[in-house]
XYZ file of C-alpha atoms in Angstrom:
363
model
C -16.338 6.263 -17.158
C -15.626 2.569 -16.751
C -17.838 0.424 -14.614
C -16.698 -0.675 -11.180
C -16.487 -4.205 -12.574
C -14.036 -3.229 -15.313
C -11.940 -1.209 -12.862
C -11.764 -4.140 -10.485
C -10.904 -6.486 -13.359
C -8.019 -4.244 -14.408
C -6.580 -4.501 -10.911
C -7.184 -8.220 -10.539
C -5.536 -9.465 -13.737
C -1.819 -9.892 -13.098
C -1.293 -12.392 -15.917
C -2.241 -9.717 -18.432
C 0.806 -7.667 -17.461
C 3.850 -9.458 -16.222
C 6.386 -12.051 -17.158
C 8.911 -13.137 -14.540
C 11.593 -10.442 -14.334
C 15.171 -10.993 -15.337
C 16.796 -9.974 -12.076
C 19.836 -8.705 -13.959
C 17.590 -6.130 -15.642
C 16.539 -4.577 -12.344
C 18.427 -1.399 -11.501
C 19.372 -0.234 -8.006
C 21.800 2.507 -6.884
C 25.516 1.693 -6.486
C 26.212 -0.574 -3.520
C 22.648 -1.932 -3.466
C 21.659 -5.449 -4.483
C 18.288 -7.057 -5.167
C 17.448 -10.749 -5.210
C 14.402 -13.006 -5.029
C 13.633 -13.664 -1.353
C 10.782 -16.096 -2.084
C 8.613 -16.868 -5.105
C 6.079 -18.932 -3.125
C 3.549 -16.212 -2.246
C 0.954 -15.972 -5.054
C -0.531 -12.484 -5.533
C 1.564 -11.071 -2.663
C 0.390 -7.648 -1.478
C 0.764 -6.087 1.983
C 3.457 -7.374 4.335
C 3.661 -7.123 8.133
C 6.448 -8.033 10.537
C 5.850 -10.458 13.372
C 7.893 -10.611 16.552
C 9.610 -13.957 15.900
C 11.256 -13.763 12.458
C 7.992 -13.971 10.541
C 6.697 -11.857 7.665
C 2.943 -12.077 7.109
C 1.652 -11.517 3.583
C -1.835 -10.736 2.305
C -2.962 -11.539 -1.235
C -5.267 -9.872 -3.720
C -7.153 -12.658 -5.446
C -5.942 -15.979 -4.088
C -8.061 -15.680 -0.936
C -5.032 -16.708 1.112
C -2.809 -15.289 3.826
C 0.795 -16.437 4.121
C 3.539 -16.562 6.742
C 7.188 -16.485 5.670
C 9.601 -17.654 8.378
C 13.183 -16.447 7.996
C 16.540 -17.137 9.637
C 18.609 -14.576 11.570
C 20.653 -13.935 8.429
C 17.446 -12.983 6.585
C 17.180 -16.097 4.409
C 13.780 -17.762 4.001
C 13.243 -20.980 5.929
C 9.590 -21.843 5.252
C 6.420 -20.449 3.676
C 3.078 -21.449 5.177
C -0.549 -20.779 4.291
C -2.424 -19.461 7.337
C -5.902 -18.930 5.912
C -7.826 -19.680 2.717
C -11.138 -18.693 1.165
C -11.110 -15.099 2.405
C -12.412 -12.275 0.227
C -9.474 -10.239 -1.103
C -7.386 -10.505 2.082
C -4.918 -7.855 0.960
C -4.208 -6.234 4.326
C -2.302 -7.740 7.244
C -1.316 -6.139 10.558
C 0.476 -7.697 13.533
C -0.438 -6.442 17.001
C 0.038 -7.915 20.463
C 0.888 -11.347 19.092
C -2.248 -11.455 16.918
C -2.565 -11.172 13.137
C -5.316 -8.921 11.762
C -6.516 -9.461 8.180
C -8.748 -7.283 6.015
C -11.361 -8.950 3.794
C -13.416 -6.153 2.160
C -16.374 -5.820 4.570
C -14.706 -7.698 7.402
C -11.637 -7.583 9.612
C -10.466 -10.918 11.005
C -7.951 -11.779 13.707
C -5.846 -14.921 14.130
C -4.846 -15.098 17.808
C -1.343 -15.840 19.098
C -0.378 -16.605 15.534
C 3.391 -17.085 15.767
C 2.953 -19.880 18.283
C 0.542 -21.671 15.927
C 2.028 -21.292 12.442
C 1.746 -25.014 11.698
C -1.826 -25.249 13.004
C -3.307 -21.760 12.545
C -6.370 -20.804 14.574
C -9.659 -20.127 12.849
C -10.004 -16.461 11.902
C -12.286 -14.548 14.274
C -14.407 -11.653 12.994
C -13.809 -8.411 14.884
C -16.069 -6.378 12.592
C -18.322 -7.148 9.637
C -19.759 -3.660 9.298
C -17.545 -2.285 6.514
C -18.873 -1.740 2.996
C -19.180 -4.774 0.716
C -18.192 -3.139 -2.596
C -15.067 -4.734 -4.059
C -14.095 -1.839 -6.344
C -11.423 -0.171 -4.181
C -12.772 -2.369 -1.409
C -9.586 -4.242 -0.543
C -7.780 -2.672 2.350
C -4.205 -2.039 3.452
C -4.369 -1.961 7.267
C -1.952 -1.042 10.052
C -1.831 -0.228 13.753
C -0.860 3.318 14.624
C 1.223 4.634 17.532
C -2.081 5.143 19.375
C -2.705 1.384 19.405
C -5.684 1.696 17.066
C -6.248 -0.163 13.794
C -6.382 2.126 10.752
C -8.631 1.019 7.892
C -9.162 2.916 4.619
C -12.521 2.760 2.835
C -12.016 3.539 -0.857
C -14.508 5.127 -3.221
C -16.608 2.367 -4.883
C -16.095 3.869 -8.333
C -13.709 5.783 -10.550
C -15.383 9.090 -9.714
C -18.482 9.608 -7.546
C -19.576 11.607 -4.516
C -20.444 9.108 -1.784
C -18.503 10.461 1.159
C -21.724 10.919 3.108
C -22.191 7.140 2.914
C -18.848 6.495 4.563
C -16.718 5.996 1.468
C -13.449 7.757 0.522
C -12.278 7.913 4.134
C -9.619 6.708 6.532
C -11.047 5.104 9.668
C -9.527 3.913 12.904
C -10.908 1.555 15.515
C -9.983 -0.266 18.694
C -8.424 -3.729 18.308
C -11.800 -5.308 19.106
C -13.534 -3.357 16.307
C -15.247 -0.859 18.586
C -14.889 2.917 18.718
C -14.785 3.570 14.967
C -13.718 7.125 14.089
C -13.022 9.018 10.863
C -9.411 10.205 10.641
C -9.475 11.819 7.187
C -11.840 12.298 4.236
C -11.637 12.923 0.518
C -9.355 9.930 -0.122
C -10.155 8.036 -3.314
C -8.125 4.880 -2.702
C -5.239 4.617 -0.266
C -3.385 1.304 -0.341
C -0.434 2.358 1.777
C 0.314 4.436 4.855
C 2.789 4.758 7.705
C 3.634 6.976 10.670
C 6.801 9.062 10.811
C 8.698 7.912 13.912
C 9.870 11.394 14.873
C 6.441 13.010 15.272
C 4.004 10.054 14.923
C 2.109 11.759 12.073
C 0.352 9.757 9.367
C 1.493 9.783 5.713
C -0.368 7.951 2.940
C -0.522 7.350 -0.798
C -3.722 7.988 -2.743
C -4.536 6.799 -6.254
C -5.958 9.532 -8.507
C -9.020 9.082 -10.703
C -8.879 7.660 -14.226
C -10.231 8.824 -17.598
C -8.915 12.401 -17.592
C -6.059 11.655 -19.977
C -2.496 10.446 -19.757
C -1.107 13.148 -17.516
C -3.913 14.131 -15.123
C -4.263 13.576 -12.280
C -1.145 12.590 -10.392
C -1.243 10.070 -7.602
C -0.587 11.734 -4.268
C 1.590 11.522 -1.184
C -0.406 13.057 1.647
C 0.258 14.030 5.255
C -2.454 14.143 7.939
C -1.956 17.098 10.283
C -5.375 17.270 11.948
C -8.239 14.860 12.500
C -10.971 14.927 9.885
C -9.193 16.991 7.232
C -10.360 16.633 3.632
C -7.941 15.765 0.816
C -10.171 16.789 -2.083
C -11.728 13.734 -3.732
C -14.014 13.845 -5.709
C -13.986 17.635 -6.074
C -10.308 18.480 -6.457
C -7.479 16.264 -7.730
C -3.727 16.581 -7.052
C -4.385 19.761 -5.060
C -4.923 22.038 -8.048
C -7.320 20.445 -10.573
C -11.078 20.645 -10.179
C -13.019 17.633 -11.363
C -14.962 18.434 -14.566
C -18.163 17.071 -13.030
C -17.935 17.175 -9.250
C -15.700 20.223 -9.009
C -18.334 22.697 -10.150
C -18.734 25.434 -7.543
C -15.758 24.119 -5.531
C -12.331 25.620 -4.811
C -9.157 23.535 -4.468
C -7.990 25.921 -1.749
C -10.634 24.430 0.538
C -8.893 21.043 0.604
C -5.520 19.767 1.801
C -3.077 19.500 -1.133
C -0.607 16.633 -1.482
C 2.896 16.935 -0.118
C 4.100 15.465 -3.416
C 2.617 14.656 -6.821
C 3.881 11.146 -7.443
C 3.163 10.987 -11.173
C 0.068 10.322 -13.284
C -1.514 6.894 -12.887
C 1.590 5.319 -11.303
C -0.653 3.443 -8.810
C 1.366 4.238 -5.704
C 0.568 1.589 -3.095
C 2.530 0.487 -0.027
C 4.975 2.822 1.696
C 7.160 2.706 4.793
C 9.530 5.046 6.554
C 13.034 3.595 6.453
C 14.704 3.628 9.863
C 17.193 0.822 9.439
C 20.956 1.150 9.652
C 22.011 -0.953 6.658
C 21.309 1.593 3.916
C 23.434 4.759 3.635
C 22.545 7.815 5.720
C 20.713 9.438 2.786
C 17.959 6.824 3.179
C 17.500 7.185 6.932
C 14.097 8.691 7.655
C 13.088 8.579 3.999
C 9.817 7.197 2.699
C 10.050 4.179 0.403
C 7.061 3.881 -1.963
C 5.965 0.959 -4.164
C 4.468 2.019 -7.496
C 2.324 -0.775 -8.893
C 2.127 0.777 -12.370
C -0.440 2.313 -14.676
C -3.200 0.729 -16.711
C -5.059 3.907 -17.765
C -2.236 5.491 -19.777
C -1.079 5.153 -23.393
C 2.574 5.074 -22.260
C 2.974 3.073 -19.069
C 4.215 4.737 -15.879
C 5.250 3.491 -12.448
C 6.379 -0.137 -12.028
C 9.199 0.852 -9.658
C 10.141 1.524 -6.051
C 10.835 5.157 -5.149
C 12.595 7.051 -2.359
C 11.050 10.267 -1.002
C 13.443 12.291 1.136
C 12.015 14.893 3.501
C 13.249 17.952 5.345
C 10.551 18.466 7.935
C 7.312 18.331 5.941
C 8.962 19.401 2.677
C 10.079 16.993 -0.041
C 13.778 17.265 -0.850
C 13.992 14.595 -3.555
C 12.013 11.857 -5.257
C 14.293 9.237 -6.799
C 14.203 5.570 -7.854
C 15.437 2.798 -5.585
C 14.416 -0.110 -7.842
C 13.719 0.196 -11.578
C 13.587 -2.243 -14.483
C 10.160 -3.841 -14.135
C 9.140 -1.728 -17.160
C 11.214 -1.775 -20.336
C 10.072 -0.750 -23.829
C 6.455 -0.865 -22.642
C 6.885 -4.490 -21.518
C 6.128 -5.203 -17.858
C 7.892 -7.910 -15.852
C 6.691 -7.108 -12.331
C 4.418 -4.872 -10.261
C 5.655 -3.727 -6.845
C 2.828 -3.693 -4.293
C 4.377 -3.075 -0.880
C 7.685 -2.485 0.877
C 8.736 -3.660 4.332
C 12.076 -3.145 6.092
C 13.445 -6.125 8.004
C 15.121 -5.703 11.412
C 18.566 -6.055 9.810
C 17.901 -2.963 7.674
C 17.307 -4.769 4.388
C 14.074 -4.048 2.502
C 11.435 -6.428 1.165
C 9.410 -5.613 -1.954
C 6.285 -7.636 -2.782
C 5.280 -8.271 -6.401
C 1.739 -9.582 -6.835
C 2.159 -10.360 -10.544
C 4.975 -12.811 -9.980
C 3.924 -14.095 -6.571
C 7.315 -13.044 -5.315
C 9.041 -10.985 -2.649
C 12.433 -9.437 -3.372
C 15.040 -8.391 -0.822
C 17.094 -5.235 -1.284
C 20.397 -5.145 0.603
C 23.318 -2.744 0.768
C 27.001 -3.466 1.140
C 29.859 -1.049 0.533
């Protein structure tokens, strides 16, 4: 088992993987197009929409948070730096005119941000009571339909049993940091989640453990159906595989299985339900998932953007939307998050290249 330091290093070393992609090598379905939206967002991770043609972007090791202003036609007008010196400010969430930012053990807020893009306010701490471990300590964050801020707390290891200490959970809290509750448990490392508009239920990706070989376990797409349910980690992986150490005396039937096995070590991160009108009807209501790509596999996997189509709670298909970041074991980009724009186009962040791409559709 690798140390937490080595695991964190593997995630924090983009230059070891990618060269700038040849956009012509990227593959999208017929009628779709992909282009660089901006290449001025180093280590770009989670994205969040503002209310006034702004996309906010967290970063994984630059310590910075960015704002990308765009025109009504979707073209980028200006990129600004809103904050610096924060600790792994991966997560960003826009709520009530304010920008919330995750920074490992802290959640910050920048008040009335879109009216102060050129002179950003000082980040205010709304909580500093989260764990300080950096291994799986960066946090994708988002506000749910209930108006609460959802914050995952990853396991501080590859494999360990520390759920009783508040790890491997999904939390939610009030916008002021009060009223912290546990939503779900047994989650190794979720770096992406969203709520289905039709029923307001929560869906999330979870990264499976490493060091069990090339093909086990799969990353997971999960669906929360009741508060506090347990998704298996560290006892059961991918819904059907007991851990060789922590699974002794356990039964996978006691835990909630994934809705879909996403593939071994693909590092599924950000996901969003697509509810725009620009893409064809087959994409409406589908989940779009960014797969950052494997490091713990002899033949690389992931490095793509996928479409998950659903019929109720059942998966109908799981197909690529963007491919081509991986060719002959050479990597040219690592998708980290996806974010639809109001016009129905889709943004894809790439932390290796410090870029955001825009996927559009035209018949």
